[in-house]
Amino acid sequence: MLREGGLSSRSEFEKQKMAAQRVKHEEDETEGDKWDPGSVLSQLPSPCPSPVLAPGVLLSGPTDDSVALSAPLSAGLPCVAEAAPESDSIAMTVALAPPPVAFTAGGAVSVSVAFPGLVTREGCFHFTCEFLKHILYQRQQLPLPYEQLACFSRRQLLATPLQDEDVIRKVYSRDPDNNKKCQQVLGDLERVFQYLEIMFSLTLVPRVLILLGGTAVSPKELYEINLQGISLGGTKESLQTAACVRKLFHSLFLADVFSDLRAVPTLGVIVMVQGHRNCGIDWFRPKLNYKVPARGRKLTVNLSCSDHDGATLSSNAEVNSALNDYIWFQAPVTVKGFRNFS
């Protein structure tokens, strides 16, 4: 009885031991299935080395269209080679082409502007006036652009709102004579614009000169607007004047003709207009023997019309048949620039 009981107890003990070993083995297998980042990363190959570029060298895309390397998502993942998608697109670099600018002897500069159609006589008048305003402001003969200066003058600057005080302080200073100078230059320019409009309505105007400083014979700076390449048309078939003015100033901006000029003191500005001697205008003074000065800094803006069927101003029968009858007229007013006093 004792022997059988002993065998039975031993058999049960071995069964429990074997069961405990199976449980431990299953636990070891379960722990072995758990993900260990350290062990996984240690088995992976080393990541792609970062390229070292010499100074001034740029990294561009792959030159071979068959294979492109994609950057790894993390520092511990290897580089993967993948096929680059095929594309028929072409990369293009578009740059704004500056207008034709010609440099001649003596420091003269010529800028050409071509309008894609016909223009009116009134349009030519506006080109001249806007060019004159631009010259006065760019050459520091006005403290503000003409339109702003005229606007503030009409609104009686001393009674303007508080938000205009900075502009008022720039135009008007403590000098009591500055207000008078502003009114004087605005009045002179208004008269010049008024009679220029009459001049353009009475005769063809091939050329206009804006003389800055010095005298009409020997100015310090000379600005010419050449209208001989213009083709005139009626209001309906001609281009809008505002669009042509924008194109004119866009061309001047691209040419950058004022960036290298030195600052000048306030100078007198003389306006010369070429027209028919019998145009009937009395305000402008005729200058029969006047010749365009060859000295001084000169900027010529050549206006022309392209894609048109009309005749240009230089080929007009009226101009060619009586070329000697076209003389220079001088404005009797010398516009004197002014600036704010500190």
XYZ file of C-alpha atoms in Angstrom:
342
model
C 0.000 0.000 0.000
C 2.785 2.297 0.924
C 4.660 1.534 -2.375
C 1.666 2.164 -4.555
C 0.929 5.360 -2.687
C 4.546 6.477 -3.159
C 4.448 5.804 -6.880
C 1.230 7.697 -7.190
C 2.659 10.762 -5.405
C 5.820 10.680 -7.554
C 3.800 10.449 -10.725
C 1.728 13.478 -9.778
C 4.865 15.467 -8.863
C 6.454 14.769 -12.260
C 3.255 15.820 -14.018
C 3.192 19.125 -12.119
C 6.878 19.721 -12.923
C 6.345 19.087 -16.613
C 3.299 21.399 -16.633
C 5.338 24.131 -14.956
C 8.079 23.757 -17.583
C 5.508 24.043 -20.413
C 4.084 27.228 -18.894
C 7.570 28.736 -18.561
C 8.393 27.820 -22.152
C 5.200 29.449 -23.415
C 6.006 32.611 -21.436
C 9.506 32.694 -22.970
C 8.055 32.402 -26.448
C 5.546 35.157 -25.717
C 8.293 37.499 -24.527
C 10.361 36.611 -27.600
C 7.546 37.811 -29.890
C 7.553 41.309 -28.345
C 9.092 44.103 -30.606
C 12.355 45.554 -29.310
C 13.313 48.735 -31.147
C 16.911 48.462 -30.092
C 17.334 44.946 -31.365
C 15.532 45.712 -34.635
C 17.520 48.850 -35.378
C 20.756 47.095 -34.554
C 20.030 44.541 -37.274
C 19.209 47.142 -39.954
C 21.909 48.506 -42.296
C 23.362 51.930 -41.610
C 21.459 54.938 -43.013
C 22.574 56.807 -46.100
C 25.358 59.247 -45.344
C 24.533 62.911 -45.844
C 26.381 64.382 -48.826
C 29.035 66.976 -48.069
C 28.937 69.860 -50.543
C 31.717 72.271 -51.259
C 30.950 75.974 -50.762
C 29.114 77.450 -53.698
C 27.877 74.029 -54.974
C 24.125 73.495 -55.169
C 22.448 70.109 -54.800
C 20.229 69.351 -57.775
C 17.962 66.462 -58.629
C 19.144 63.173 -60.218
C 20.319 63.415 -63.765
C 19.198 59.885 -64.568
C 15.435 59.676 -65.156
C 15.332 55.945 -64.362
C 16.158 55.966 -60.655
C 15.751 58.578 -57.944
C 16.736 58.215 -54.297
C 14.050 59.089 -51.797
C 15.140 60.611 -48.508
C 14.768 58.358 -45.409
C 11.819 59.062 -43.170
C 13.924 58.860 -40.013
C 17.564 58.712 -39.063
C 17.386 55.011 -38.395
C 15.801 53.804 -41.614
C 17.762 52.900 -44.716
C 17.574 54.707 -48.042
C 15.214 53.126 -50.555
C 15.649 53.396 -54.316
C 12.453 53.937 -56.248
C 11.637 54.683 -59.875
C 11.061 58.338 -60.703
C 7.751 59.047 -62.442
C 8.023 59.940 -66.072
C 7.007 63.480 -66.980
C 6.842 65.409 -70.218
C 6.863 68.811 -68.479
C 9.671 71.263 -69.261
C 11.030 73.714 -66.695
C 11.252 77.256 -68.053
C 12.640 80.469 -66.573
C 10.814 83.587 -67.752
C 12.449 86.984 -67.241
C 11.067 90.398 -68.050
C 12.994 91.817 -70.966
C 13.950 95.436 -70.441
C 12.973 97.930 -73.115
C 15.537 98.790 -75.794
C 18.024 101.239 -74.293
C 20.727 102.829 -76.455
C 23.767 104.652 -75.101
C 25.401 107.218 -77.351
C 28.456 109.410 -77.064
C 28.460 112.059 -74.379
C 26.365 110.072 -71.908
C 23.125 110.334 -73.904
C 20.533 107.606 -73.286
C 17.690 106.598 -75.601
C 14.654 104.519 -74.581
C 12.252 103.165 -77.207
C 8.571 102.503 -76.457
C 6.303 100.927 -79.090
C 2.523 101.028 -78.700
C 0.579 98.171 -80.333
C -1.788 100.396 -82.299
C -2.794 103.928 -83.149
C -2.954 106.819 -80.690
C -4.726 110.173 -80.723
C -3.391 113.698 -80.588
C -4.866 114.039 -77.132
C -2.919 110.937 -76.150
C 0.325 112.539 -77.322
C -0.495 115.571 -75.189
C -0.992 113.354 -72.130
C 2.280 111.507 -72.788
C 4.118 114.829 -72.774
C 2.461 116.143 -69.619
C 2.954 112.939 -67.643
C 6.584 112.762 -68.738
C 7.142 116.344 -67.566
C 5.564 115.601 -64.177
C 7.728 112.513 -63.849
C 10.912 114.457 -64.621
C 10.105 117.142 -62.052
C 9.612 114.615 -59.260
C 12.479 112.287 -60.185
C 14.930 115.195 -60.345
C 13.837 116.529 -56.930
C 12.188 119.670 -58.267
C 8.946 118.804 -56.443
C 8.750 117.395 -52.893
C 5.798 115.189 -53.878
C 4.411 113.813 -57.137
C 2.480 116.482 -59.000
C -0.948 114.897 -58.513
C -0.547 114.689 -54.743
C 0.828 118.197 -54.524
C -2.062 119.621 -56.545
C -4.586 117.633 -54.518
C -3.320 118.922 -51.189
C -3.167 122.436 -52.550
C -6.793 122.316 -53.645
C -7.857 121.034 -50.268
C -6.129 123.941 -48.532
C -3.499 122.015 -46.649
C -3.729 123.994 -43.447
C -7.282 122.724 -42.925
C -6.737 119.077 -43.828
C -7.461 116.171 -41.398
C -4.912 114.954 -38.900
C -3.899 111.969 -41.002
C -2.400 114.352 -43.582
C -0.161 116.133 -41.098
C 2.950 114.175 -42.121
C 2.490 115.139 -45.754
C 1.715 118.731 -44.821
C 4.835 118.893 -42.697
C 6.876 117.606 -45.636
C 5.504 120.139 -48.113
C 5.062 123.104 -45.842
C 7.676 124.040 -43.317
C 8.069 126.880 -40.924
C 9.232 129.069 -43.793
C 6.204 131.266 -44.665
C 7.463 131.644 -48.244
C 7.210 127.914 -48.939
C 3.435 128.050 -49.333
C 3.815 130.839 -51.869
C 6.445 128.863 -53.803
C 4.160 125.837 -53.964
C 1.280 127.887 -55.326
C 3.611 129.532 -57.831
C 4.985 126.293 -59.309
C 1.524 124.730 -59.487
C 0.170 127.805 -61.255
C 3.039 127.816 -63.764
C 2.577 124.141 -64.541
C -1.164 124.577 -65.016
C -0.532 127.248 -67.617
C 2.070 125.117 -69.395
C -0.343 122.154 -69.527
C -3.191 124.366 -70.703
C -1.279 125.805 -73.658
C 0.356 122.511 -74.495
C -3.100 121.062 -75.016
C -3.934 123.950 -77.357
C -0.644 123.447 -79.193
C -1.324 119.749 -79.806
C -4.807 120.565 -81.115
C -3.547 123.196 -83.574
C -0.529 121.457 -85.124
C 1.397 118.227 -85.318
C 4.096 118.096 -82.646
C 7.044 115.901 -83.663
C 9.291 116.654 -80.655
C 9.175 118.169 -77.164
C 12.191 119.203 -75.075
C 12.347 119.565 -71.280
C 15.452 121.544 -70.303
C 16.582 121.374 -66.703
C 18.936 124.052 -65.369
C 21.098 126.514 -67.248
C 19.601 128.168 -70.313
C 17.689 127.018 -73.363
C 20.927 127.009 -75.345
C 23.103 125.304 -72.719
C 21.031 123.291 -70.206
C 22.488 120.987 -67.566
C 20.093 118.157 -68.403
C 17.962 117.634 -71.505
C 14.946 115.333 -71.768
C 13.317 114.766 -75.142
C 10.112 112.972 -76.048
C 10.220 112.047 -79.738
C 6.789 111.559 -81.337
C 7.912 111.171 -84.956
C 7.225 107.427 -84.933
C 3.647 107.885 -83.686
C 0.705 106.956 -85.929
C -2.353 109.082 -85.283
C -5.888 107.791 -85.407
C -9.405 108.582 -84.309
C -10.827 107.962 -80.873
C -12.606 104.738 -81.817
C -9.726 102.948 -83.547
C -6.966 104.214 -81.217
C -5.590 102.691 -78.032
C -6.712 103.885 -74.641
C -4.500 106.690 -73.394
C -4.299 105.325 -69.847
C -2.931 101.981 -71.070
C -0.305 103.745 -73.197
C 0.771 105.899 -70.237
C 1.222 102.777 -68.117
C 3.330 101.182 -70.841
C 5.459 104.324 -71.086
C 6.251 104.403 -67.385
C 6.727 100.653 -67.238
C 9.408 100.984 -69.907
C 11.069 103.849 -68.033
C 11.021 101.778 -64.842
C 12.679 98.792 -66.528
C 15.262 101.014 -68.202
C 16.167 102.471 -64.775
C 17.407 105.719 -66.272
C 17.249 107.824 -63.096
C 19.013 105.587 -60.584
C 22.560 106.777 -61.312
C 21.801 110.506 -61.454
C 23.123 112.721 -58.702
C 20.891 114.929 -56.623
C 20.596 118.457 -57.940
C 19.481 121.710 -56.321
C 16.266 123.417 -57.327
C 16.592 124.536 -60.938
C 14.562 126.213 -63.599
C 12.693 124.072 -66.135
C 12.151 125.269 -69.723
C 9.716 123.572 -72.125
C 10.367 123.676 -75.895
C 7.798 122.426 -78.422
C 8.257 121.837 -82.136
C 5.291 122.826 -84.306
C 4.200 124.611 -87.455
C 5.178 128.270 -87.592
C 1.636 129.252 -88.664
C -0.201 127.207 -86.058
C -1.698 130.411 -84.666
C -0.663 130.058 -81.014
C 0.386 133.267 -79.293
C 1.443 132.107 -75.848
C 4.551 130.152 -76.977
C 7.427 132.222 -78.264
C 8.835 131.143 -81.655
C 12.577 130.438 -81.844
C 13.418 130.451 -85.542
C 17.131 129.656 -85.279
C 17.029 127.376 -82.256
C 19.128 124.206 -82.377
C 18.892 121.297 -79.958
C 21.858 121.508 -77.524
C 24.524 118.855 -77.942
C 26.036 119.269 -74.470
C 24.696 118.172 -71.145
C 23.146 114.921 -70.029
C 20.430 113.822 -72.438
C 17.599 111.300 -72.255
C 15.472 110.673 -75.345
C 12.230 108.682 -75.229
C 11.276 107.496 -78.712
C 7.579 106.698 -79.018
C 6.286 104.673 -81.956
C 3.342 102.543 -83.016
C 3.588 98.932 -84.199
C 1.042 96.626 -85.885
C -0.766 99.423 -87.640
C -1.725 100.428 -91.169
C -1.588 104.192 -90.731
C 1.267 106.508 -91.624
C 3.673 107.691 -88.943
C 3.986 111.297 -87.939
C 7.374 111.630 -89.649
C 5.911 110.409 -92.955
C 2.890 112.676 -92.734
C 2.419 114.772 -95.859
C 1.942 117.934 -93.841
C 5.318 117.548 -92.134
C 7.258 116.513 -95.223
C 5.814 119.130 -97.542
C 6.781 121.989 -95.240
C 9.601 120.658 -93.117
C 11.232 124.059 -92.927
C 7.998 125.525 -91.593
C 8.277 123.464 -88.393
C 10.130 125.525 -85.826
C 10.756 125.453 -82.096
C 8.514 127.293 -79.657
C 9.555 128.162 -76.107
C 7.166 128.431 -73.178
C 7.359 131.977 -71.740
C 7.283 130.549 -68.217
C 10.311 129.024 -66.506
C 9.046 126.570 -63.911
C 11.181 126.935 -60.802
C 11.385 123.856 -58.619
C 11.039 123.964 -54.862
C 11.529 121.544 -51.996
C 10.812 121.513 -48.297
C 13.192 123.403 -46.060
C 14.503 121.752 -42.904
